[in-house]
Amino acid sequence: MKPDTESKSAKAGDTPRMNSVVIVGGGTSGWMSAAAIARIAPPNASVTLVESDEVGVIGVGEATIPPLIEFNEFLGLKENDILRECQGTFKLGIEFVDWLNIGERYFHPFGFYGRDTPEFAFHQLWLRLKALSDEGKTPSDLPGDINQYNLCAVAAGLGRFSPPQGGGEAILSTMRYAYHLDSKRYGQMLRRYAEQRGVRRVEGLVESVQQNPDHGTIQSVTLRSGEVLAGDLFIDCSGFKSLLIEGAMGSGFVDWSHYLPCDRALALPTAGIGPTKPFTRATADVAGWRWRIPLQERQGNGYVYSSAFAEEDDVHRRLVQGVDGEALADPLPLRFRTGHRRAFWEKNCVAIGLAGGFIEPLESTSIHLAQVGIQRLINLWPGRGCNSAEIAHYNKAMTADYERLRDFIVLHYNATQREDTPFWRYVGNMEIPETLAAKLEMFRGSGRIIASPEDLFTPHSWLAVMLGQGVRPRSYDALVDRVPEDTLIQNMRLLKQAVAKTAAALPPHEDYIRRRCATQ
Ligand SMILES: Cc1cc2nc3c(=O)[nH]c(=O)nc-3n(C[C@H](O)[C@H](O)[C@H](O)COP(=O)(O)OP(=O)(O)OC[C@H]3O[C@@H](n4cnc5c(N)ncnc54)[C@H](O)[C@@H]3O)c2cc1C
């Protein structure tokens, strides 16, 4: 994980040193927090995690995005061990089915399209070639779908996988990947890691929170057993309950359900069938969408929907009808609200994971947002207090992450051409955030993508989803006209051929797993 240099430069704390940490909640977020803190905590620090079997964990969350690799490396965990233990498979991107129109599909790959130059992005060359093709000035095989220039997309289509290899010029260096994994097992793996490094786990139900009557900081939490856990810093990982940040601190909630009306899900595991695919599938449905996530021995499935537009019975029926393989349990109903806490960090309480906020799982970003929260926290901590400027910086940065991500997810819905149900008519015509409208306007002009170095999703991801959702630039960046036409045609053809050849030479995903990280 990279240090947050801006925070490092802030001056040291107004609040006392924080050597004793209490984490409330032992879901994926709780154990990720505990493991990361155990990794960097000074010897005199004490870390306690309290969780309740009575409440349990949410237990869904099987698809991830590439930065989780950095988190595991930071902990020193080996990829093959994680995948073996968590029934993991590799994920090269997401296949979106029926999002633009029924019967159409597109792929959002993690990897890069061609190679960008300092002057212009690769897709500008593709846009120009497309313009030439519209004028009948290119051979019939060019330009072809832009995903033919993306190794992740081509490999995913062939069911093949390899991690990136080689430097700069190698096509294989453009691969990027993440994992599908059993998040409960991942949490348990992190629990072992944290306990081995001194984190104390307490089983019990938190019943009350004690705050300093003068300035409101949390002093302790009391369990039903009567045990009192006192600390300097409290991390709220209590999931949607938000026991500390909302229950005690009353942080408030920024509600985005008008942009993202899905508020329910049904989750259903099924037995695995056939070779595991190296990608997630998200299929749009009448009032939301269905996910399919392949693990080594089973498949995670679910239906995310809006209760304003669908009845649970209908969703249940459509989910069961839509899955491949035998159901391994009854569908599990889940409720959520899209948005985030007004403050992720208040006084000596930081919310990580679902306690801090939730954006529906369309791009598998929830575990990542927990990771980002932890990363920022440990860049400010441990061994000293944090002043109000640092806390404000943390809240501003987290809010910006959530907002950028919200825009990306809203894009998938709003750019639909579907009009077949009230749900799709609503999302296709709803008001969208100004920041997203500006991004779309810029792209529609000459294909330029507004990007920030802090973006969770690269311009390549925005490109994949904008083109996939039918957003078309009227023109391209005039700078690419400097490339002679015949050079452009020749280079694009060579690149397309090289991508196809490289992908075809990769091992089948199934074989790669069997040789390196099969669950025993
Ligand atoms: C439908 C759906 C699909 C999802 N899919 C994905 C996905 O594909 N990828 C992804 O990254 N994320 C996904 N998520 C989000 C993901 O599930 C969560 O980010 C992840 O599981 C972390 O949850 P958590 O640890 O914050 O909360 P939880 O798992 O809910 O854990 C809360 C913890 O708090 C404890 N607790 C609560 N109250 C008390 C109390 N009073 N006393 C003591 N302990 C208490 C519980 O025992 C538990 O240990 C999905 C979420 C939903 C709803």
XYZ file of N, CA and C in Angstrom, residues 275-406:
396
model
N -15.985 -25.761 -16.401
C -14.774 -25.004 -16.084
C -15.129 -23.629 -15.523
N -14.393 -23.199 -14.500
C -14.672 -21.881 -13.912
C -14.211 -20.785 -14.869
N -15.039 -19.771 -15.008
C -14.712 -18.673 -15.924
C -13.916 -17.603 -15.158
N -12.949 -16.964 -15.834
C -12.162 -15.947 -15.118
C -12.818 -14.562 -15.146
N -14.108 -14.504 -14.925
C -14.780 -13.197 -14.861
C -16.115 -13.322 -14.143
N -16.576 -12.194 -13.628
C -17.904 -12.087 -13.010
C -18.904 -11.791 -14.126
N -20.128 -12.265 -13.973
C -21.173 -11.848 -14.926
C -22.248 -11.063 -14.177
N -22.654 -9.931 -14.755
C -23.749 -9.125 -14.195
C -24.815 -9.005 -15.275
N -25.963 -9.621 -15.049
C -27.024 -9.630 -16.062
C -28.163 -8.717 -15.622
N -28.450 -7.716 -16.442
C -29.537 -6.799 -16.093
C -30.862 -7.550 -16.141
N -31.751 -7.220 -15.202
C -33.042 -7.907 -15.172
C -34.147 -6.860 -14.973
N -35.383 -7.311 -14.753
C -36.497 -6.355 -14.831
C -36.413 -5.189 -13.833
N -35.870 -5.444 -12.625
C -35.827 -4.360 -11.639
C -34.485 -4.323 -10.936
N -33.416 -4.619 -11.656
C -32.078 -4.644 -11.073
C -31.193 -5.552 -11.915
N -30.397 -6.360 -11.250
C -29.467 -7.208 -12.003
C -29.093 -8.436 -11.184
N -28.626 -9.471 -11.912
C -28.220 -10.719 -11.250
C -26.710 -10.883 -11.373
N -26.073 -11.377 -10.294
C -24.636 -11.634 -10.392
C -24.371 -13.126 -10.455
N -23.252 -13.449 -11.061
C -22.761 -14.831 -11.066
C -21.261 -14.778 -10.856
N -20.802 -15.405 -9.757
C -19.390 -15.327 -9.373
C -18.857 -16.744 -9.218
N -17.921 -17.162 -10.070
C -17.443 -18.542 -9.984
C -16.339 -18.726 -8.949
N -16.571 -19.596 -7.963
C -15.504 -20.036 -7.055
C -15.068 -21.423 -7.525
N -14.082 -22.005 -6.826
C -13.565 -23.286 -7.336
C -14.612 -24.392 -7.298
N -15.399 -24.447 -6.207
C -16.327 -25.579 -6.091
C -17.782 -25.184 -6.128
N -18.052 -23.904 -6.121
C -19.449 -23.482 -6.188
C -19.520 -22.145 -6.891
N -20.753 -21.700 -7.093
C -20.945 -20.394 -7.697
C -21.747 -19.506 -6.764
N -21.336 -18.257 -6.616
C -22.155 -17.291 -5.890
C -23.102 -16.648 -6.894
N -24.376 -16.561 -6.531
C -25.361 -15.907 -7.400
C -26.195 -14.966 -6.541
N -26.780 -14.013 -7.179
C -27.676 -13.149 -6.420
C -28.424 -12.226 -7.352
N -29.408 -11.566 -6.779
C -30.218 -10.605 -7.541
C -30.292 -9.339 -6.693
N -29.764 -8.255 -7.212
C -29.827 -6.949 -6.556
C -31.002 -6.205 -7.189
N -31.925 -5.702 -6.360
C -33.119 -5.088 -6.972
C -33.643 -3.926 -6.144
N -34.583 -3.223 -6.745
C -35.195 -2.093 -6.061
C -36.572 -2.522 -5.571
N -36.804 -2.378 -4.264
C -38.103 -2.797 -3.718
C -39.223 -1.866 -4.194
N -38.861 -0.698 -4.728
C -39.900 0.193 -5.260
C -40.424 -0.318 -6.598
N -39.672 -1.222 -7.229
C -40.048 -1.659 -8.580
C -40.296 -3.164 -8.685
N -40.101 -3.915 -7.597
C -40.290 -5.373 -7.706
C -40.694 -5.971 -6.366
N -41.432 -7.076 -6.429
C -41.807 -7.829 -5.233
C -40.785 -8.942 -5.029
N -40.519 -9.261 -3.760
C -39.501 -10.276 -3.477
C -39.835 -11.622 -4.125
N -41.122 -11.994 -4.155
C -41.503 -13.301 -4.733
C -41.088 -13.406 -6.207
N -41.305 -12.313 -6.936
C -40.942 -12.319 -8.371
C -39.430 -12.422 -8.539
N -38.729 -11.669 -7.699
C -37.268 -11.670 -7.787
C -36.748 -13.066 -7.459
N -37.311 -13.664 -6.428
C -36.937 -15.008 -6.008
C -37.096 -15.979 -7.194
N -38.241 -15.900 -7.838
C -38.525 -16.813 -8.961
C -37.532 -16.578 -10.111
N -37.297 -15.328 -10.417
C -36.396 -15.038 -11.545
C -34.959 -15.445 -11.227
N -34.567 -15.273 -9.965
C -33.209 -15.670 -9.569
C -33.048 -17.185 -9.701
N -33.989 -17.924 -9.131
C -33.889 -19.393 -9.142
C -33.910 -19.905 -10.588
N -34.769 -19.295 -11.410
C -34.824 -19.730 -12.819
C -33.537 -19.412 -13.575
N -32.872 -18.347 -13.151
C -31.720 -17.866 -13.923
C -30.399 -18.542 -13.598
N -30.325 -19.331 -12.505
C -29.009 -19.882 -12.134
C -28.732 -21.206 -12.855
N -27.430 -21.485 -13.035
C -27.019 -22.810 -13.525
C -26.637 -23.590 -12.273
N -26.813 -24.863 -12.278
C -26.333 -25.674 -11.148
C -27.360 -25.767 -10.029
N -27.164 -26.783 -9.198
C -28.106 -27.073 -8.120
C -27.957 -26.060 -6.977
N -29.110 -25.580 -6.477
C -29.064 -24.623 -5.357
C -28.526 -25.323 -4.114
N -27.641 -24.648 -3.374
C -27.050 -25.255 -2.173
C -27.691 -24.726 -0.887
N -28.582 -23.760 -1.014
C -29.267 -23.191 0.163
C -30.489 -22.435 -0.329
N -31.297 -21.980 0.604
C -32.396 -21.094 0.213
C -31.823 -19.705 -0.031
N -32.447 -18.938 -0.922
C -31.943 -17.572 -1.132
C -31.972 -16.763 0.173
N -30.876 -16.027 0.405
C -30.737 -15.223 1.624
C -31.132 -13.777 1.309
N -32.183 -13.256 1.977
C -32.570 -11.863 1.692
C -31.693 -10.860 2.446
N -31.343 -9.776 1.787
C -30.503 -8.727 2.395
C -31.108 -7.370 2.060
N -30.986 -6.452 3.000
C -31.481 -5.084 2.765
C -30.334 -4.105 2.911
N -30.335 -3.057 2.142
C -29.273 -2.053 2.286
C -29.761 -0.694 1.819
N -28.970 0.301 2.129
C -29.253 1.668 1.691
C -27.974 2.196 1.061
N -28.082 2.789 -0.099
C -26.883 3.264 -0.784
C -26.526 4.670 -0.318
N -25.282 4.839 0.071
C -24.815 6.140 0.529
C -23.700 5.949 1.532
N -23.408 7.007 2.287
C -22.298 6.895 3.245
C -22.531 7.806 4.440
N -21.784 7.560 5.497
C -21.877 8.405 6.698
C -21.367 9.806 6.365
N -21.984 10.812 6.981
C -21.507 12.190 6.742
C -20.049 12.316 7.151
N -19.708 11.666 8.250
C -18.292 11.614 8.653
C -17.921 10.149 8.849
N -16.839 9.731 8.240
C -16.345 8.366 8.436
C -15.555 8.303 9.742
N -15.014 9.438 10.115
C -14.193 9.519 11.320
C -14.712 10.681 12.161
N -15.091 10.385 13.401
C -15.545 11.420 14.343
C -14.775 11.225 15.631
N -14.117 12.239 16.092
C -13.343 12.170 17.353
C -12.434 10.941 17.348
N -12.679 9.974 18.257
C -11.787 8.795 18.282
C -12.482 7.548 17.727
N -13.390 7.756 16.767
C -14.136 6.631 16.189
C -14.053 6.686 14.661
N -13.593 5.604 14.057
C -13.483 5.526 12.592
C -14.350 4.365 12.116
N -15.164 4.614 11.080
C -15.999 3.532 10.533
C -15.323 2.958 9.290
N -15.185 1.643 9.279
C -14.587 0.953 8.124
C -15.602 -0.077 7.620
N -15.699 -0.211 6.297
C -16.600 -1.226 5.731
C -18.033 -0.740 5.704
N -18.959 -1.671 5.822
C -20.378 -1.338 5.677
C -20.837 -0.325 6.718
N -20.184 -0.278 7.873
C -20.546 0.712 8.893
C -20.349 2.129 8.353
N -19.428 2.302 7.403
C -19.140 3.623 6.854
C -20.006 3.965 5.654
N -20.427 2.968 4.917
C -21.262 3.238 3.748
C -21.302 2.049 2.821
N -22.159 2.164 1.814
C -22.293 1.049 0.862
C -22.771 1.581 -0.475
N -22.080 1.125 -1.502
C -22.545 1.375 -2.866
C -22.763 -0.003 -3.447
N -23.869 -0.206 -4.060
C -24.223 -1.583 -4.457
C -23.064 -2.304 -5.175
N -23.087 -3.642 -5.152
C -21.883 -4.407 -5.524
C -21.641 -4.593 -7.029
N -22.188 -3.705 -7.865
C -22.092 -3.905 -9.314
C -20.646 -3.984 -9.800
N -19.755 -3.200 -9.198
C -18.350 -3.244 -9.618
C -17.468 -3.786 -8.486
N -18.074 -4.498 -7.550
C -17.332 -5.247 -6.506
C -16.363 -4.367 -5.705
N -16.857 -3.249 -5.217
C -15.934 -2.267 -4.653
C -15.982 -2.127 -3.134
N -16.853 -2.894 -2.482
C -17.059 -2.646 -1.050
C -15.829 -3.031 -0.226
N -15.289 -4.207 -0.495
C -14.088 -4.628 0.244
C -12.956 -3.645 -0.062
N -12.938 -3.160 -1.291
C -11.903 -2.191 -1.655
C -12.043 -0.898 -0.849
N -13.280 -0.430 -0.666
C -13.464 0.802 0.103
C -13.015 0.600 1.552
N -13.219 -0.607 2.074
C -12.703 -0.905 3.416
C -11.176 -0.820 3.394
N -10.582 -1.386 2.361
C -9.121 -1.367 2.236
C -8.592 0.078 2.194
N -9.273 0.927 1.424
C -8.829 2.324 1.311
C -8.931 3.024 2.664
N -10.034 2.751 3.381
C -10.218 3.360 4.706
C -9.108 2.934 5.658
N -8.765 1.659 5.620
C -7.706 1.136 6.504
C -6.361 1.758 6.136
N -6.125 1.817 4.832
C -4.851 2.373 4.352
C -4.667 3.813 4.837
N -5.731 4.598 4.704
C -5.634 6.001 5.148
C -5.445 6.074 6.661
N -6.164 5.190 7.369
C -6.069 5.223 8.833
C -4.653 4.896 9.296
N -4.069 3.857 8.727
C -2.748 3.475 9.245
C -1.652 4.429 8.775
N -1.953 5.225 7.775
C -0.989 6.270 7.414
C -0.980 7.401 8.438
N -2.065 7.534 9.198
C -2.139 8.572 10.234
C -1.784 8.024 11.608
N -1.981 6.782 11.794
C -1.813 6.097 13.067
C -0.714 5.089 12.829
N -0.049 4.459 13.734
C -0.363 4.460 15.154
C 0.638 5.316 15.935
N 0.529 5.192 17.225
C 1.546 5.746 18.115
C 1.388 7.208 18.399
N 0.354 7.834 17.839
C 0.137 9.230 18.173
C -1.334 9.540 17.972
N -1.726 10.654 18.447
C -3.107 11.046 18.236
C -3.264 11.682 16.871
N -4.480 12.060 16.538
C -4.708 12.709 15.258
C -5.414 14.024 15.488
N -4.982 15.062 14.807
C -5.627 16.346 15.026
C -6.819 16.516 14.087
N -7.571 17.593 14.328
C -8.821 17.746 13.583
C -8.551 17.955 12.091
N -7.396 18.523 11.738
C -7.098 18.710 10.313
C -6.922 17.357 9.634
N -6.285 16.444 10.320
C -6.083 15.115 9.738
C -7.413 14.366 9.598
N -8.243 14.524 10.613
C -9.557 13.866 10.555
C -10.377 14.460 9.403
N -10.315 15.777 9.254
C -11.054 16.424 8.157
C -10.512 15.945 6.812
N -9.208 15.810 6.728
C -8.599 15.337 5.484
C -9.084 13.919 5.166
N -9.111 13.087 6.185
C -9.562 11.700 6.006
C -11.001 11.689 5.483
N -11.857 12.458 6.129
C -13.271 12.456 5.733
C -13.463 12.983 4.315
N -12.689 14.013 3.981
C -12.811 14.594 2.636
C -12.367 13.578 1.576
N -11.255 12.913 1.861
C -10.718 11.962 0.881
C -11.659 10.759 0.719
N -12.209 10.264 1.824
C -13.118 9.116 1.728
C -14.400 9.507 0.983
N -14.904 10.696 1.292
C -16.132 11.152 0.624
C -15.895 11.263 -0.879
N -14.734 11.789 -1.255
C -14.429 11.932 -2.687
C -14.360 10.553 -3.349
N -13.785 9.572 -2.661
C -13.734 8.209 -3.227
C -15.145 7.670 -3.466
N -15.985 7.851 -2.467
C -17.363 7.359 -2.603
C -18.082 8.066 -3.765
N -17.862 9.370 -3.882
C -18.572 10.116 -4.932
C -18.103 9.697 -6.323
N -16.800 9.508 -6.474
C -16.293 9.078 -7.795
C -16.843 7.700 -8.146
N -16.889 6.855 -7.144
C -17.394 5.511 -7.382
C -18.894 5.536 -7.706
N -19.629 6.362 -6.946
C -21.067 6.512 -7.226
C -21.286 6.885 -8.694
